[in-house]
PDB file of C-alpha atoms in Angstrom:
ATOM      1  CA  UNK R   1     -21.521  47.532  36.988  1.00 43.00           C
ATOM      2  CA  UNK R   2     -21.037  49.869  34.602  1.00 52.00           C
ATOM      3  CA  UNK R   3     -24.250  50.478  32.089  1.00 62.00           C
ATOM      4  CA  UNK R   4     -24.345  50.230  28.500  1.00 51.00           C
ATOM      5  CA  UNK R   5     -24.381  52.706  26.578  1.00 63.00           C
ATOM      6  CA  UNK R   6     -25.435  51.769  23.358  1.00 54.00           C
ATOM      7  CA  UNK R   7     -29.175  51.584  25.509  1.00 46.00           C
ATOM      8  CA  UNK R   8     -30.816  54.693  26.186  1.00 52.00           C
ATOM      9  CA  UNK R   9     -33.099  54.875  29.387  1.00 55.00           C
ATOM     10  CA  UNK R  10     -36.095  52.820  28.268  1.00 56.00           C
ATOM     11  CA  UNK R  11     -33.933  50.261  27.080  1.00 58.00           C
ATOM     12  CA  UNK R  12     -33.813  50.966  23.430  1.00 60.00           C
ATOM     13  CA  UNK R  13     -30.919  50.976  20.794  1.00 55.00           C
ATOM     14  CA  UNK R  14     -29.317  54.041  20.661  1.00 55.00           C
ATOM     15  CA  UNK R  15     -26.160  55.470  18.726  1.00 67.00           C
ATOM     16  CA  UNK R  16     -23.900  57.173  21.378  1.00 62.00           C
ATOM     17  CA  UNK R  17     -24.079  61.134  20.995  1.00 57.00           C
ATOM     18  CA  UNK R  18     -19.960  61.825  20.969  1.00 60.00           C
ATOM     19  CA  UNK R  19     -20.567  65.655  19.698  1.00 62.00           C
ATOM     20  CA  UNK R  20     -19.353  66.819  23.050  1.00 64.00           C
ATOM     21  CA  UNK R  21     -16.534  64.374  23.453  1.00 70.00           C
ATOM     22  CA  UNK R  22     -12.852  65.588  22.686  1.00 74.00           C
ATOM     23  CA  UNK R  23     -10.851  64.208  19.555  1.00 83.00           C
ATOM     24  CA  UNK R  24      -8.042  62.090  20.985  1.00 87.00           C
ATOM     25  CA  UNK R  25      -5.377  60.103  18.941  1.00 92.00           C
ATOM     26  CA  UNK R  26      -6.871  56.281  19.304  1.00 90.00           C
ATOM     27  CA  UNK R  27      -5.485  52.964  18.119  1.00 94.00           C
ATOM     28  CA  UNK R  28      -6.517  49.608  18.695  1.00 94.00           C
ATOM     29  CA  UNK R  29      -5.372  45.821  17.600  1.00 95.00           C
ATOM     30  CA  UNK R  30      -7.388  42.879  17.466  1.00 96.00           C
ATOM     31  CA  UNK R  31      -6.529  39.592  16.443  1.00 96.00           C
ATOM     32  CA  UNK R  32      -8.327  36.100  14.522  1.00 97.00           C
ATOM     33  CA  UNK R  33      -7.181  32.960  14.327  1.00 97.00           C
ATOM     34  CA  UNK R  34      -8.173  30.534  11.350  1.00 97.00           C
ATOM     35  CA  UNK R  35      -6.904  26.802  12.012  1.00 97.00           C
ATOM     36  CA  UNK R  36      -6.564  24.505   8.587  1.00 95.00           C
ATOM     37  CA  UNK R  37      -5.468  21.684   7.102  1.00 93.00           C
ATOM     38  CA  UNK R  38      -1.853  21.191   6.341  1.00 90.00           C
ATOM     39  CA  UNK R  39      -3.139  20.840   2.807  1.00 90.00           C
ATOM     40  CA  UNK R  40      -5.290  24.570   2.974  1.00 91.00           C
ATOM     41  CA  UNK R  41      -1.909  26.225   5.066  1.00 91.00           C
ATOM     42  CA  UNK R  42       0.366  25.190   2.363  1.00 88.00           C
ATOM     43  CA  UNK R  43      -1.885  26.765   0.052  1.00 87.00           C
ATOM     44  CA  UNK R  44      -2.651  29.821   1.849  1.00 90.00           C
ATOM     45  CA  UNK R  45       1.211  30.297   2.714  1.00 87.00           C
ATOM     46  CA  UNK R  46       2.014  29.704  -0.614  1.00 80.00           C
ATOM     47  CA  UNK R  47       0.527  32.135  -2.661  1.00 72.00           C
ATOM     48  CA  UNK R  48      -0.395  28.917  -5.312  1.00 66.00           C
ATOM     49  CA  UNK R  49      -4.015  28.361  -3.995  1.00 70.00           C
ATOM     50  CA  UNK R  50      -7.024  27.988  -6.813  1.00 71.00           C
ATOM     51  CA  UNK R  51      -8.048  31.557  -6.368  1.00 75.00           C
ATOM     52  CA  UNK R  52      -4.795  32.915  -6.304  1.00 81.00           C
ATOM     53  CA  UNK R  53      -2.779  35.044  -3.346  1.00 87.00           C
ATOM     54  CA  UNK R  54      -4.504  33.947  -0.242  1.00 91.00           C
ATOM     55  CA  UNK R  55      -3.042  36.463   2.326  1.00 92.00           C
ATOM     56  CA  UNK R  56      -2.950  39.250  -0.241  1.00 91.00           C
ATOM     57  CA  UNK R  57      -6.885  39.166  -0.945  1.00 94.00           C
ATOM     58  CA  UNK R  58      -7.387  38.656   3.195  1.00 96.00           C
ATOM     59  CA  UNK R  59      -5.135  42.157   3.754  1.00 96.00           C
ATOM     60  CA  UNK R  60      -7.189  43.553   1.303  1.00 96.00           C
ATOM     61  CA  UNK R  61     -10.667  42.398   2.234  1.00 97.00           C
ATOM     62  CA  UNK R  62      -9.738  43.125   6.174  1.00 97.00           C
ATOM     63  CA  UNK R  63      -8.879  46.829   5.049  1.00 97.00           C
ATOM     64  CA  UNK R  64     -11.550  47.208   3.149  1.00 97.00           C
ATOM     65  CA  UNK R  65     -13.512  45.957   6.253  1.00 97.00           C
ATOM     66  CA  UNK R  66     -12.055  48.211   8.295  1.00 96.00           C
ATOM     67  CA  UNK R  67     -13.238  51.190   6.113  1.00 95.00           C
ATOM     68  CA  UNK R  68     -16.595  49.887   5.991  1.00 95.00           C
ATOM     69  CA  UNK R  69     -17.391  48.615   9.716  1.00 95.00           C
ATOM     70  CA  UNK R  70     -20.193  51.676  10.306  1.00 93.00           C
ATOM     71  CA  UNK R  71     -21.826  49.941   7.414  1.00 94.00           C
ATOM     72  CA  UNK R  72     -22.098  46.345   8.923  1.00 92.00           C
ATOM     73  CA  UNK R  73     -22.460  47.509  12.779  1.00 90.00           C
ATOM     74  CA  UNK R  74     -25.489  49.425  13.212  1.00 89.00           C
ATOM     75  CA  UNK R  75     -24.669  51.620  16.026  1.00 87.00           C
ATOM     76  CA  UNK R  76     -20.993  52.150  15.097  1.00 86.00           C
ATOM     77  CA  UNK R  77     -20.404  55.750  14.133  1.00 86.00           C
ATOM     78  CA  UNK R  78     -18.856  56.410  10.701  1.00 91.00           C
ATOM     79  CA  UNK R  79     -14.659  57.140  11.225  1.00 90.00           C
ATOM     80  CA  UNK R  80     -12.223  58.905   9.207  1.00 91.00           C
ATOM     81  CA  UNK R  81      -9.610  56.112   9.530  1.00 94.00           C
ATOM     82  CA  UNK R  82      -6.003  57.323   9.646  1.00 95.00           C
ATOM     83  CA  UNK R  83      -4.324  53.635   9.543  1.00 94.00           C
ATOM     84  CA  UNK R  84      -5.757  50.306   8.595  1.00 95.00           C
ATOM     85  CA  UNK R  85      -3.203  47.637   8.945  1.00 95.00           C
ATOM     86  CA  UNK R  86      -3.834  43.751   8.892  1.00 95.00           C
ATOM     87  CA  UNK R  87      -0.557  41.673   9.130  1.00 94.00           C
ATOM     88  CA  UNK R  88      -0.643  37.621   9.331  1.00 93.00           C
ATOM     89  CA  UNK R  89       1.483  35.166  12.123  1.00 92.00           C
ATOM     90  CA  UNK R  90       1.888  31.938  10.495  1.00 91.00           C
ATOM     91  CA  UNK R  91       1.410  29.029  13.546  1.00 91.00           C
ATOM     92  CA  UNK R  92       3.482  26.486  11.795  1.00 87.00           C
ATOM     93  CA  UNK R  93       2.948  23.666  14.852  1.00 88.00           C
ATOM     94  CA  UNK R  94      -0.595  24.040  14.356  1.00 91.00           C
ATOM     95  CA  UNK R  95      -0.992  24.877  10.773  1.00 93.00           C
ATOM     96  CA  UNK R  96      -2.795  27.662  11.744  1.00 95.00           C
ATOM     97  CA  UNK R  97      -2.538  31.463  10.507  1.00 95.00           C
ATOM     98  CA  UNK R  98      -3.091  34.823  13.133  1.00 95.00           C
ATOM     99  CA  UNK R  99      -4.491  37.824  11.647  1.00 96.00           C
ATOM    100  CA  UNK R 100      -3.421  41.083  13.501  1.00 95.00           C
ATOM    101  CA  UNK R 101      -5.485  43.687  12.461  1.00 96.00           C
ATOM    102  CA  UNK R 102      -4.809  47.683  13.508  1.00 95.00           C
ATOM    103  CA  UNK R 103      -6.666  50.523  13.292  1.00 95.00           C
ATOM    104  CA  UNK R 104      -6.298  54.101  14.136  1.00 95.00           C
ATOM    105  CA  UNK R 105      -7.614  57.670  14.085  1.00 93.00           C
ATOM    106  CA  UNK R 106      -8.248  60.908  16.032  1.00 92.00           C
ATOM    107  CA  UNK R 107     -11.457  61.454  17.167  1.00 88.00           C
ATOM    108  CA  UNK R 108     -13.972  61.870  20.199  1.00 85.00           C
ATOM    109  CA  UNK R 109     -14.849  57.835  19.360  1.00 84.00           C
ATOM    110  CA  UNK R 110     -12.278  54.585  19.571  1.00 85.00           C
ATOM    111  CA  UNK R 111     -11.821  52.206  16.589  1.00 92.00           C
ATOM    112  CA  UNK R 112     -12.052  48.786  18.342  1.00 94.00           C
ATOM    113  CA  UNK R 113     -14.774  47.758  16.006  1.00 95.00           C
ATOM    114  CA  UNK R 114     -13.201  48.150  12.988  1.00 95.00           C
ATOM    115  CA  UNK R 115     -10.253  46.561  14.671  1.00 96.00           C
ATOM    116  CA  UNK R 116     -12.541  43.670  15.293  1.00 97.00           C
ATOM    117  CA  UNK R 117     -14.064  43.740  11.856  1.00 97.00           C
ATOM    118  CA  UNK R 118     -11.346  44.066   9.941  1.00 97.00           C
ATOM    119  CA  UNK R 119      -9.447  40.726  11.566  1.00 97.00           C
ATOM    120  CA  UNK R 120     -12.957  38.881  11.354  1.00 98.00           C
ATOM    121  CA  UNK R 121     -12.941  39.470   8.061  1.00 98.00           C
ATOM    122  CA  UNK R 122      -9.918  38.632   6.573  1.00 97.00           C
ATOM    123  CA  UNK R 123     -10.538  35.529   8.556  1.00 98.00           C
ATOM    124  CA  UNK R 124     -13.527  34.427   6.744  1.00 98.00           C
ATOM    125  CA  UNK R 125     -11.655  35.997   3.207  1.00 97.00           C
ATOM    126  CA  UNK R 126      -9.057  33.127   3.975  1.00 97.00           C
ATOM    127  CA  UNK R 127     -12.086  30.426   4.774  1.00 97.00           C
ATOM    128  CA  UNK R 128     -13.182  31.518   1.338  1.00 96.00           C
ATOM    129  CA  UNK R 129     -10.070  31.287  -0.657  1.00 93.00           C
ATOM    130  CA  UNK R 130      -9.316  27.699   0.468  1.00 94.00           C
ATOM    131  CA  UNK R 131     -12.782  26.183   1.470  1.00 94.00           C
ATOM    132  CA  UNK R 132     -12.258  24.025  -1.890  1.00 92.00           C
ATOM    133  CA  UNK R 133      -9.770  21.906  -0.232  1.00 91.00           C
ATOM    134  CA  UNK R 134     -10.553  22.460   4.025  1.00 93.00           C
ATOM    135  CA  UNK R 135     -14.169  23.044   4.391  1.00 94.00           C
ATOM    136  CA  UNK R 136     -13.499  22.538   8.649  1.00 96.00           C
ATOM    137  CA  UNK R 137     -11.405  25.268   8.415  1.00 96.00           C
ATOM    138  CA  UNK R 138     -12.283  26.748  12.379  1.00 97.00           C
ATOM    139  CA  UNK R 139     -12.000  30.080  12.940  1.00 97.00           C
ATOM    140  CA  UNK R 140     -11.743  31.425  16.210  1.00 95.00           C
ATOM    141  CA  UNK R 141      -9.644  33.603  18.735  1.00 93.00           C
ATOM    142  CA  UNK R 142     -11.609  37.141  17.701  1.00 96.00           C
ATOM    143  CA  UNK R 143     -10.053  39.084  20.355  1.00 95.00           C
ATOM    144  CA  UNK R 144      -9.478  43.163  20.948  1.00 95.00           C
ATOM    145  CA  UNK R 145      -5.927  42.818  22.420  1.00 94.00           C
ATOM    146  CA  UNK R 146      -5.646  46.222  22.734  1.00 93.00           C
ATOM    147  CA  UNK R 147      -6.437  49.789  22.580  1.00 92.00           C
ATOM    148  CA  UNK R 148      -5.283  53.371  23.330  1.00 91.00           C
ATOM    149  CA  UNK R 149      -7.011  56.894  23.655  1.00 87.00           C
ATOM    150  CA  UNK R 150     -10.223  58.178  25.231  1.00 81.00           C
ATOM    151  CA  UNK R 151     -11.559  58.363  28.285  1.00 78.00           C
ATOM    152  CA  UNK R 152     -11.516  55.091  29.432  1.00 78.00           C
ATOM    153  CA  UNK R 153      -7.428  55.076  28.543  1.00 80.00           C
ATOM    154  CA  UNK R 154      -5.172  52.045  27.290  1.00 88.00           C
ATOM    155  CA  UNK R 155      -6.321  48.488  27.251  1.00 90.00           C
ATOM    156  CA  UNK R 156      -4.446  45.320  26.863  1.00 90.00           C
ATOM    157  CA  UNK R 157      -6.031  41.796  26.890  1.00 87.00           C
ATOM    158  CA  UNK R 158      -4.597  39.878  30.311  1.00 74.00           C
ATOM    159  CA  UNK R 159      -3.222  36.629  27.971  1.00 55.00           C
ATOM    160  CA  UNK R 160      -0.833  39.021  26.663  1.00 54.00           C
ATOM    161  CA  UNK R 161       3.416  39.064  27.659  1.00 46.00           C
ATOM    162  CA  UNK R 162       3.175  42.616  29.059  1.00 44.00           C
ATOM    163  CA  UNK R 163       6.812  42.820  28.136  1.00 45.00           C
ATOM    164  CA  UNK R 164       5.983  42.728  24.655  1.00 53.00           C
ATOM    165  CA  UNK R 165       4.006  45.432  22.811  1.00 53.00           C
ATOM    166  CA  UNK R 166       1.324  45.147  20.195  1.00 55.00           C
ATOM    167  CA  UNK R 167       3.454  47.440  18.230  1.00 55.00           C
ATOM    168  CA  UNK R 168       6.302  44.692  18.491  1.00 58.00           C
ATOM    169  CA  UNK R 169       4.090  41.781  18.047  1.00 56.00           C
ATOM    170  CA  UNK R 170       3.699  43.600  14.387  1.00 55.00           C
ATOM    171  CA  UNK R 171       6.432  44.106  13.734  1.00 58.00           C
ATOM    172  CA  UNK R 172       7.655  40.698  14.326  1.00 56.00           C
ATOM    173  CA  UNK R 173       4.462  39.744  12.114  1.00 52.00           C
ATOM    174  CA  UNK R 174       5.785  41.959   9.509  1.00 51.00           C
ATOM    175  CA  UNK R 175       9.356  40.895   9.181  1.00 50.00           C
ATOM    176  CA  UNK R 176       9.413  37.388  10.855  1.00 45.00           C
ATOM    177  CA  UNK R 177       5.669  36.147  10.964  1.00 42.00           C
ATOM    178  CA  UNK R 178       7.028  32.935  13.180  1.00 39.00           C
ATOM    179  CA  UNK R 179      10.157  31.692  15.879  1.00 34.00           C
ATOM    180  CA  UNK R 180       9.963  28.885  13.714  1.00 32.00           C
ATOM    181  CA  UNK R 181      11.230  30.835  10.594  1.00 31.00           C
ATOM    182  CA  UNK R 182      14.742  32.046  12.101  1.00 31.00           C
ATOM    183  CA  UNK R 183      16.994  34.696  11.186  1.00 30.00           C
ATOM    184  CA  UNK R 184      17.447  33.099   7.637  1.00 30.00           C
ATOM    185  CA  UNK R 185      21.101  32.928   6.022  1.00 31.00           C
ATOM    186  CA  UNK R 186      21.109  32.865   2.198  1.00 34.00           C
ATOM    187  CA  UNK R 187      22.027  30.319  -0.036  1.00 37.00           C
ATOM    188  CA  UNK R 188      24.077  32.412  -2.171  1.00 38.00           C
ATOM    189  CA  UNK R 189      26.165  35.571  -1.099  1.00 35.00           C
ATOM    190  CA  UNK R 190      23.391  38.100  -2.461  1.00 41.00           C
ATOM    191  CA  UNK R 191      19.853  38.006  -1.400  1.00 45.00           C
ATOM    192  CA  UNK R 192      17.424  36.479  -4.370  1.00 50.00           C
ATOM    193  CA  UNK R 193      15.681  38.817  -6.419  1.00 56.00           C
ATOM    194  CA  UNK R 194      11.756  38.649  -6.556  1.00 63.00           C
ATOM    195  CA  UNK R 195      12.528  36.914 -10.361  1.00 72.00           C
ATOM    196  CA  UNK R 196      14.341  34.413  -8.568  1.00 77.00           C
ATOM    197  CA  UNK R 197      11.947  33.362  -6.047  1.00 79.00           C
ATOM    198  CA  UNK R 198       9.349  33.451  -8.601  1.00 80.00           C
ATOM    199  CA  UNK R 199      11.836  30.800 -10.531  1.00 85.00           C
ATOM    200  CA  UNK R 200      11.965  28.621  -6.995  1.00 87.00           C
ATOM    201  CA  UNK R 201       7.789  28.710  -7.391  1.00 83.00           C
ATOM    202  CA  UNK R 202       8.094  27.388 -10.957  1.00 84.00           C
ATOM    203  CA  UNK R 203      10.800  24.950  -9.980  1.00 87.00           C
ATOM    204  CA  UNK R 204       8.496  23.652  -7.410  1.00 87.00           C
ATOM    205  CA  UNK R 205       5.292  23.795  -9.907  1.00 83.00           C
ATOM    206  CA  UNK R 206       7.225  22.044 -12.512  1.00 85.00           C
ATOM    207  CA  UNK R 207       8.666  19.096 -10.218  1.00 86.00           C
ATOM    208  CA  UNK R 208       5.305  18.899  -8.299  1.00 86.00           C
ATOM    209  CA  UNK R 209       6.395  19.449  -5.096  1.00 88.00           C
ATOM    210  CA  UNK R 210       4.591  20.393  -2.435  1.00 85.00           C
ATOM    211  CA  UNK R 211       6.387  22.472   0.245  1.00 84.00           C
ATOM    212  CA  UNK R 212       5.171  20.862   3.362  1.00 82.00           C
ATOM    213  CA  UNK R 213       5.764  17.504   1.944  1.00 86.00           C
ATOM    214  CA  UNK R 214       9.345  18.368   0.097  1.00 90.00           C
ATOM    215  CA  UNK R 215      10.790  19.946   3.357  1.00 86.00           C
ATOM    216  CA  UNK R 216       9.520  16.933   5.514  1.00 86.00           C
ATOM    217  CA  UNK R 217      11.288  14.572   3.568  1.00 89.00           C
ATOM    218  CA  UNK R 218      14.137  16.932   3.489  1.00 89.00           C
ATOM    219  CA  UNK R 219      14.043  16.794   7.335  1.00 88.00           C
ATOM    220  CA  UNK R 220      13.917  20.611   6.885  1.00 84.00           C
ATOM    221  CA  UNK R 221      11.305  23.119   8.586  1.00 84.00           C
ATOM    222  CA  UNK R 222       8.768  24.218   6.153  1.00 81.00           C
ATOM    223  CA  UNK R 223       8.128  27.453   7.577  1.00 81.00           C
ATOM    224  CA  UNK R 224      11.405  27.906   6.123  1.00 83.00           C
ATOM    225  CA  UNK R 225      10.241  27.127   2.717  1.00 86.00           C
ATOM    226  CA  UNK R 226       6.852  29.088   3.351  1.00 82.00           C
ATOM    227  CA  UNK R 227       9.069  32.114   4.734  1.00 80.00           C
ATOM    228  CA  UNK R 228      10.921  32.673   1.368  1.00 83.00           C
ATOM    229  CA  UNK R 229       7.990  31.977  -0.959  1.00 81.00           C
ATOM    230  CA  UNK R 230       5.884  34.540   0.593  1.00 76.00           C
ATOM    231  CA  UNK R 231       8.432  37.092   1.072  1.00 73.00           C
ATOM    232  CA  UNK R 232       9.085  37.507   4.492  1.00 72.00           C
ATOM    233  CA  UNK R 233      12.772  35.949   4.225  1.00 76.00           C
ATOM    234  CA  UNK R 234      15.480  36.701   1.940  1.00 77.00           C
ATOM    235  CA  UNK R 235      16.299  33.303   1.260  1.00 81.00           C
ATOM    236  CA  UNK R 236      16.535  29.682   2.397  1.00 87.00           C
ATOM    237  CA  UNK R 237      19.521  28.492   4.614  1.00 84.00           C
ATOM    238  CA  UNK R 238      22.351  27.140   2.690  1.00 83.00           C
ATOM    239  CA  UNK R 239      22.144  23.582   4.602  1.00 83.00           C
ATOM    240  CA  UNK R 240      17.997  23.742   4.578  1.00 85.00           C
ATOM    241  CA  UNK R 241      18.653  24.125   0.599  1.00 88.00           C
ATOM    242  CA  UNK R 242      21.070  21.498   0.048  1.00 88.00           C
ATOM    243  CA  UNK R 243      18.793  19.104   1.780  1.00 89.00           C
ATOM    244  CA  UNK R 244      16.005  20.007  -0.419  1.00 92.00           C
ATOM    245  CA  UNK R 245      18.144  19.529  -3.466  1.00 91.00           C
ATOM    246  CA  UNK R 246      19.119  16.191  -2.284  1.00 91.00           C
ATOM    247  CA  UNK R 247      15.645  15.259  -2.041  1.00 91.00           C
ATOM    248  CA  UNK R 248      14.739  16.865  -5.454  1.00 91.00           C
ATOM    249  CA  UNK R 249      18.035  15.224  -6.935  1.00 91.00           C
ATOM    250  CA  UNK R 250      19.216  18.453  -8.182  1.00 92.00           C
ATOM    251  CA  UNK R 251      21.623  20.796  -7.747  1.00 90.00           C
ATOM    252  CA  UNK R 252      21.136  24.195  -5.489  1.00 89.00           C
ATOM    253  CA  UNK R 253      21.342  26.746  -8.107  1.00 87.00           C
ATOM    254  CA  UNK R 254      19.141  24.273 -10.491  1.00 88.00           C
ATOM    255  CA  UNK R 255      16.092  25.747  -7.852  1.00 90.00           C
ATOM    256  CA  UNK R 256      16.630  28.986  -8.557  1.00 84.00           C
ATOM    257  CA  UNK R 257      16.562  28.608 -12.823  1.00 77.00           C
TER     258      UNK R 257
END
């Protein structure tokens, strides 16, 4: 069994002496999963929650987090961060949100506590922003799910696909947070600008629609509704946006005015 290290040999707390250890490149992911009401994801996804841009404050706060995690862990070592990335899955079947949170550097020390920190905290920065209408918001799933560099070499968490990279897992977070959201085809030849998706908010605002609620009446996903309004689609599938129209009993290109 190996012994711990943050224990020196009477048994008390100690912060790790790294002086003599070489400066490696070192990355690791970690991940946090918030579960919520369909009424606090709609929100959250929506970017039209009380407080304002859910997943934009939880980025920042989990950077910030990140940058501070020496600060809140007492026997962390301070770290020149290099990268601080924290990207968000959307769970549509479960109406639940998954923070992946990066961090990197090069140094004799690893970053899987500010990894840690920064997911945990963009977490509870999403609790925050929508405890007003979920207050059983359940957070859970903290988990490193992987790391790179040092002596003890790469880690990955055995629930993972091996054939599918963190790095990949991002990327997919980045540019298609969920299966569920598709390759998306655009209603119109050209992709919207950002004008005209902020136009589809308002449409929405000013018809009081909700988009969870408009696309299941629509018989339409509304992760395909969520995908557009935050960003991470280009548009809404021209039969997904007729359906909505019907429902709103108006025409396509009346959404986007």
């Amino acid at each position: 069994m190996s012994t711990l290290t943050h224990l020196d040999a009477s048994g008390a707390a100690r912060m790790v002496d790294v002086s003599e250890k070489p400066a490696t490149d070192r990355e690791a992911t970690a991940q946090a999963i918030i579960t919520l009401s369909p009424e606090a994801y709609d929100a959250a996804l929506s970017g039209n929650a009380k407080k304002g841009d859910v997943l934009g404050a939880a980025r920042i706060a989990g950077i910030m987090a990140a940058k501070k995690t020496a600060d809140l862990i007492p026997l962390c070592h301070p770290i020149a961060l290099t990268k601080a990335v924290v990207e968000f899955e959307p769970l549509a079947d479960r109406h639940a949100i998954r923070i992946l949170a990066t961090a990197r550097t090069t140094g004799p020390t690893g970053v899987e506590m500010e990894a840690l920190t920064a997911a945990s905290i963009a977490a509870l920065t999403i609790y925050d922003m929508v405890k007003a209408v979920d207050r059983a918001a359940r957070i859970d799933g903290v988990q490193l799910l992987a790391k790179s560099g040092g002596k003890s070499g790469a880690y990955r968490a055995s629930a993972l696909d091996e054939k599918e990279p963190i790095a990949t897992r991002l990327a997919k977070a980045r540019a298609k947070p969920s299966t569920l959201m598709g390759a998306l085809a655009a209603p119109r030849a050209e992709a919207p600008t950002p004008a005209q998706r902020e136009m589809f908010r308002a449409f929405m605002t000013s018809h009081g629609l909700r988009a969870s609620i408009w696309a299941k009446d629509a018989g339409v996903s509304p992760a395909l509704v969520y995908a557009f309004l935050t960003g991470k689609a280009s548009s809404i599938p021209a039969d997904a946006a007729q359906k909505l129209a019907r429902v709103a009993k108006v025409r396509v290109e009346d959404m986007y005015k």
